Rosetta silent file (secondary structure, phi, psi, omega in degrees, C-alpha in Angstrom):
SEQUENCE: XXXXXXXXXXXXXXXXXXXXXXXXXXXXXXXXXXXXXXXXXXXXXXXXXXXXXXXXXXXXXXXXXXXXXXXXXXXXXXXXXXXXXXXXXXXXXXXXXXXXXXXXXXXXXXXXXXXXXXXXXXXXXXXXXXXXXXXXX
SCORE:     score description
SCORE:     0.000 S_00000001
   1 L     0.000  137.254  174.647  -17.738  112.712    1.174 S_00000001
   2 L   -90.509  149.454  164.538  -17.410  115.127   -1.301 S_00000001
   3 L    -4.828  -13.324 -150.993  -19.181  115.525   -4.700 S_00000001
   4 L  -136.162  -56.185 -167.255  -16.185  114.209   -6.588 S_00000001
   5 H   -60.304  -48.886  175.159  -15.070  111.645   -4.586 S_00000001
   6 H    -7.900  -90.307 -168.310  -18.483  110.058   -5.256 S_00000001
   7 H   -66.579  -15.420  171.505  -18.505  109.024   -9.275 S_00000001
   8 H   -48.993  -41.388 -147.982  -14.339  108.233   -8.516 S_00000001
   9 H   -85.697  -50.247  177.535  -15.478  105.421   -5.659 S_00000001
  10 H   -39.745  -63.777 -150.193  -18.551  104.142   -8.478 S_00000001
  11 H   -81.122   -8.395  168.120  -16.125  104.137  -11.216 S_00000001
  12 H   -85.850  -45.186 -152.642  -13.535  101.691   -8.959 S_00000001
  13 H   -88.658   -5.067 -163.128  -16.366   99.280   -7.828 S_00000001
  14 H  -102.927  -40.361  151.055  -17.344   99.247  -11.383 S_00000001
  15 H   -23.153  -55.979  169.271  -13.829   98.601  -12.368 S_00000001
  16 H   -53.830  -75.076  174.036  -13.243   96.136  -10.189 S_00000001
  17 H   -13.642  -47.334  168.057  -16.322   94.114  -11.226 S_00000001
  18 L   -80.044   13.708 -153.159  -15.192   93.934  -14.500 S_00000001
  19 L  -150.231  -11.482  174.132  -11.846   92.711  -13.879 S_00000001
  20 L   -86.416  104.653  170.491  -12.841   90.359  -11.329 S_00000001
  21 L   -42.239  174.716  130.527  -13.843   86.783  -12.901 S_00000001
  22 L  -116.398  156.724  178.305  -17.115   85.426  -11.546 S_00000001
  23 L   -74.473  114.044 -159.723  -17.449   81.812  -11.156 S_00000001
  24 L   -97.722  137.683  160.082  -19.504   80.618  -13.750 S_00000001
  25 L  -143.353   88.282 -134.652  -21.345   77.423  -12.026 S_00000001
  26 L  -116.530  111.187  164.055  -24.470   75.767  -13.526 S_00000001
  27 L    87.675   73.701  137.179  -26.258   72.252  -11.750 S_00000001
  28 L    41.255   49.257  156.429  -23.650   72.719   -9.032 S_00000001
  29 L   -96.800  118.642  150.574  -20.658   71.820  -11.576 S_00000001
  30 L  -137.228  151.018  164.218  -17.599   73.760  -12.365 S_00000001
  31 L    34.886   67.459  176.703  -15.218   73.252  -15.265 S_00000001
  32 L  -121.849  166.481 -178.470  -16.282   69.190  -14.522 S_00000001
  33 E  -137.418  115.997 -174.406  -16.308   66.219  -17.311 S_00000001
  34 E   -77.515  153.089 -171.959  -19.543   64.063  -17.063 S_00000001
  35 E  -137.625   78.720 -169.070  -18.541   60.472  -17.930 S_00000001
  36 E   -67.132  140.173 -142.841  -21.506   57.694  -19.103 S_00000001
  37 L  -130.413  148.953  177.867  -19.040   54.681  -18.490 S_00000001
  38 L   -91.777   43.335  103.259  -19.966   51.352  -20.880 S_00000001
  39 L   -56.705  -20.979 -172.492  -21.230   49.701  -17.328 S_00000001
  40 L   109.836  -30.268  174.546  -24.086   51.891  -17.538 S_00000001
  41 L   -66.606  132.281  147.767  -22.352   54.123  -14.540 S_00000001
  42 L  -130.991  151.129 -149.806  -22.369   57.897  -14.496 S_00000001
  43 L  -130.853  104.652   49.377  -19.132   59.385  -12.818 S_00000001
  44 L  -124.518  173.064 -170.907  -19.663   61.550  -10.769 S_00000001
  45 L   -78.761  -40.706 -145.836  -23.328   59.944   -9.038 S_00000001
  46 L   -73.390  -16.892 -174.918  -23.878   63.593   -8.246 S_00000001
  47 L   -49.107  153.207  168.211  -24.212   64.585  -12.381 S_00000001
  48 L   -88.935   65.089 -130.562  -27.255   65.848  -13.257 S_00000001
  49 E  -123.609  140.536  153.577  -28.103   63.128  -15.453 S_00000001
  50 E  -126.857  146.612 -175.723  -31.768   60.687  -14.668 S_00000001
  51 E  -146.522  144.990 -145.900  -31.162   57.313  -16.598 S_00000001
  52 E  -143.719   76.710 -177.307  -33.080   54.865  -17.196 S_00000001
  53 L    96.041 -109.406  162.849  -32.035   51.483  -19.053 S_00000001
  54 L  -127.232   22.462  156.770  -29.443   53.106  -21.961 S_00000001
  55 E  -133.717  120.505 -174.763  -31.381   56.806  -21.680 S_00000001
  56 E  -110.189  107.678 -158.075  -29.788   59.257  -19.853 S_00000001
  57 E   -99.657  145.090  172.027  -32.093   62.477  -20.335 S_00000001
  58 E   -88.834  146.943 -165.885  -29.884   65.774  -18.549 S_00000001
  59 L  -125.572   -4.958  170.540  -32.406   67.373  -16.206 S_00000001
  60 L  -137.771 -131.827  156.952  -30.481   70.837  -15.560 S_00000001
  61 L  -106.378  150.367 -159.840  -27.811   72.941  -17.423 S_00000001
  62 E  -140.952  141.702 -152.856  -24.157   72.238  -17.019 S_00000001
  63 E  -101.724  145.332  125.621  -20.885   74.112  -17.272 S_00000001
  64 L   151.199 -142.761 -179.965  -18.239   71.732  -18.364 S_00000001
  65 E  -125.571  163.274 -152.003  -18.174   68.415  -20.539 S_00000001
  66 E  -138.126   96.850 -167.744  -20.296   65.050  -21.180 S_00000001
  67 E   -87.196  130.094 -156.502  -17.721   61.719  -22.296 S_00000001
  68 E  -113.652  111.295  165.997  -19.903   59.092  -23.677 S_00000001
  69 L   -89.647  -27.200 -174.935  -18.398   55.343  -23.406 S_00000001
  70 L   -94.449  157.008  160.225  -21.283   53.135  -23.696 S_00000001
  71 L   -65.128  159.265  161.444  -22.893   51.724  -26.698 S_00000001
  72 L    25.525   72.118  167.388  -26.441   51.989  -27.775 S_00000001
  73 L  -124.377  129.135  165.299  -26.549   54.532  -25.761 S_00000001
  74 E  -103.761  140.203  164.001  -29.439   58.244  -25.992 S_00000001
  75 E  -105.172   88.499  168.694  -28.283   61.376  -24.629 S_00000001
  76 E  -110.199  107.543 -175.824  -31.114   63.366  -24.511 S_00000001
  77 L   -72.994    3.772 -177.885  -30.242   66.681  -23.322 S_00000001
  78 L    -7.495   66.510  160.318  -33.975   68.306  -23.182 S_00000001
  79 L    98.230  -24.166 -149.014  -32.853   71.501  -24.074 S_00000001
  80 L  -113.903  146.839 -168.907  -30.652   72.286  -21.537 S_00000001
  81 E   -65.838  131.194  132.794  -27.318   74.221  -22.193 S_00000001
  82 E   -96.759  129.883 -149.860  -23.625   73.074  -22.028 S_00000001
  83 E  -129.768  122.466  149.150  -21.073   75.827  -21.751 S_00000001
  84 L  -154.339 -154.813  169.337  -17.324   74.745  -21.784 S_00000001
  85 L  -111.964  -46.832 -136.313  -14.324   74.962  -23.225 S_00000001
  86 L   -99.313 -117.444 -172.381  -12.894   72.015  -24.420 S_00000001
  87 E  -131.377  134.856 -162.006  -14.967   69.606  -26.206 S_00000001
  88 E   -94.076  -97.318 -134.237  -19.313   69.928  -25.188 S_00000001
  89 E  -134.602  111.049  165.863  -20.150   66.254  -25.838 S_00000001
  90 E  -122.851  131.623  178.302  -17.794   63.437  -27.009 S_00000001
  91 E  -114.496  116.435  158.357  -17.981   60.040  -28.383 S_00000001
  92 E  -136.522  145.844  174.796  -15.323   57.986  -28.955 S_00000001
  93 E    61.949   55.848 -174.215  -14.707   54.369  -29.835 S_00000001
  94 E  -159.866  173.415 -158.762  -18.059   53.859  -29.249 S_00000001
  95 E  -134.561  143.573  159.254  -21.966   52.599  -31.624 S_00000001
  96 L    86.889   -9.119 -166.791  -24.959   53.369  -31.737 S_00000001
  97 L   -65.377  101.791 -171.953  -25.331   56.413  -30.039 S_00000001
  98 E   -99.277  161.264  177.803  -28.137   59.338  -30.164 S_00000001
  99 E  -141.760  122.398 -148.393  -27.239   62.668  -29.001 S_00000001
 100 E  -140.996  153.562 -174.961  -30.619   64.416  -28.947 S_00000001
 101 L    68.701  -33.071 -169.760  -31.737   68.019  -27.612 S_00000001
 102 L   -49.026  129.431  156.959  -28.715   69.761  -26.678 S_00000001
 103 E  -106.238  135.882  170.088  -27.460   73.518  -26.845 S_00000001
 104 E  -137.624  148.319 -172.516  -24.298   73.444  -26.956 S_00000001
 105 E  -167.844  129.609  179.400  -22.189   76.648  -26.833 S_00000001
 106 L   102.366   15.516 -163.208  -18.438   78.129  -26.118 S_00000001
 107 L  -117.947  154.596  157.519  -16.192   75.036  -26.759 S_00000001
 108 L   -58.700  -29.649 -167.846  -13.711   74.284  -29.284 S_00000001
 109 E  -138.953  104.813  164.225  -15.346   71.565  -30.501 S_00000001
 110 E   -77.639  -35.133  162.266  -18.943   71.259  -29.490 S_00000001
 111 E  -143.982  134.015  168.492  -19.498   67.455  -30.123 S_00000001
 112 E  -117.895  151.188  168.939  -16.710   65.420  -31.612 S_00000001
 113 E  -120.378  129.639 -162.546  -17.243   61.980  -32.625 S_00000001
 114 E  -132.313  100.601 -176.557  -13.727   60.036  -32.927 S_00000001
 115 E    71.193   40.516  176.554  -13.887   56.193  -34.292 S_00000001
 116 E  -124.844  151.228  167.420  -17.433   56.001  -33.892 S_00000001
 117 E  -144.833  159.179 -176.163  -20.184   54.362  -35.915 S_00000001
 118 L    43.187   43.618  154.311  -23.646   54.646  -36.781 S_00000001
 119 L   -58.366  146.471  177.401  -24.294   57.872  -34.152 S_00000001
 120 E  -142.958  150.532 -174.142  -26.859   60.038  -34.551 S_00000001
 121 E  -143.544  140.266 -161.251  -27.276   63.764  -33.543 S_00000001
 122 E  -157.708  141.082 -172.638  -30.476   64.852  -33.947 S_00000001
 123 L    32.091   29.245 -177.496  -32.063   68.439  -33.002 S_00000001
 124 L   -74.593  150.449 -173.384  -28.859   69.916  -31.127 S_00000001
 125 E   -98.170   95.163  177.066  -28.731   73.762  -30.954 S_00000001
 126 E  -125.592   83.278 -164.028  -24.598   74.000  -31.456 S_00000001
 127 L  -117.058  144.404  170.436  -23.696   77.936  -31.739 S_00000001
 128 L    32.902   90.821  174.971  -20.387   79.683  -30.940 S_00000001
 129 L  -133.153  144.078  157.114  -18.388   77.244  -30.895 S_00000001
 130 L   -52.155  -81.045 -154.147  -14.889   76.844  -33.020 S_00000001
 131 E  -103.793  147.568  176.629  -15.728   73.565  -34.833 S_00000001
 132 E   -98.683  -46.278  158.729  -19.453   72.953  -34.122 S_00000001
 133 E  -134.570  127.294 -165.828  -19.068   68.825  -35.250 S_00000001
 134 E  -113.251  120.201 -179.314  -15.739   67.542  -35.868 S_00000001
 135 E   -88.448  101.663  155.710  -15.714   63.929  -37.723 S_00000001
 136 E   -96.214  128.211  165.135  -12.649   61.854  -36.933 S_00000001
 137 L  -131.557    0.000    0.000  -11.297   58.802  -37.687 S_00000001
């Protein structure tokens, strides 16, 4: 190969690279919607969720979103990041509810609460986001 051809062949693979998505996929998720269900069920079994009574602590980081249905319910997120698009953590039509720990980051809405009462959000990290908490009713 000649001398030339060289930084040409670099400047393609570097090209490419950038122009290529990669698959962002964190706790073997992609682009998924975690769902605590008012039974007490979380859909899919496989989330990376450990729960215990009505506290469901997140044990890794997760690309997509986390739908809350039950009451007197904690979400403790210990720390660990959710990256989406959409909406990071939502409660609707639903009481009682802490949402505790969390980075949240990349979403339109990083936690909306819609028709909800007496929720609490307590030490969430929620950067670059559009709306960081959007109050509905």
């Amino acid at each position: 190969m000649k001398r030339t051809e060289i930084p040409i062949a670099v400047a393609a693979v570097l090209l490419f690279c950038m122009l290529v998505p990669t698959p962002r996929v964190l706790a073997g998720e992609d682009d998924s919607t975690i769902l605590i269900k008012a039974d007490g069920t979380v859909d899919p079994p496989t989330a990376p969720f450990q729960h215990e009574g009505d506290t469901y602590v997140l044990v890794a980081n997760i690309y997509g979103s986390i739908v809350v249905e039950r009451d007197n319910a904690v979400v403790d997120c210990a720390g660990h990041i959710l990256e989406g698009v959409e909406v990071g953590i939502e409660l609707t039509y639903v009481s009682n509810v802490t949402v505790k720990n969390a980075h949240v980051k990349g979403y339109d809405t990083g936690i909306l609460l819609s028709v909800s009462q007496g929720s609490n959000i307590i030490g969430n990290n929620i950067t670059s986001n559009r709306s960081g908490i959007s109050l509905s009713l």
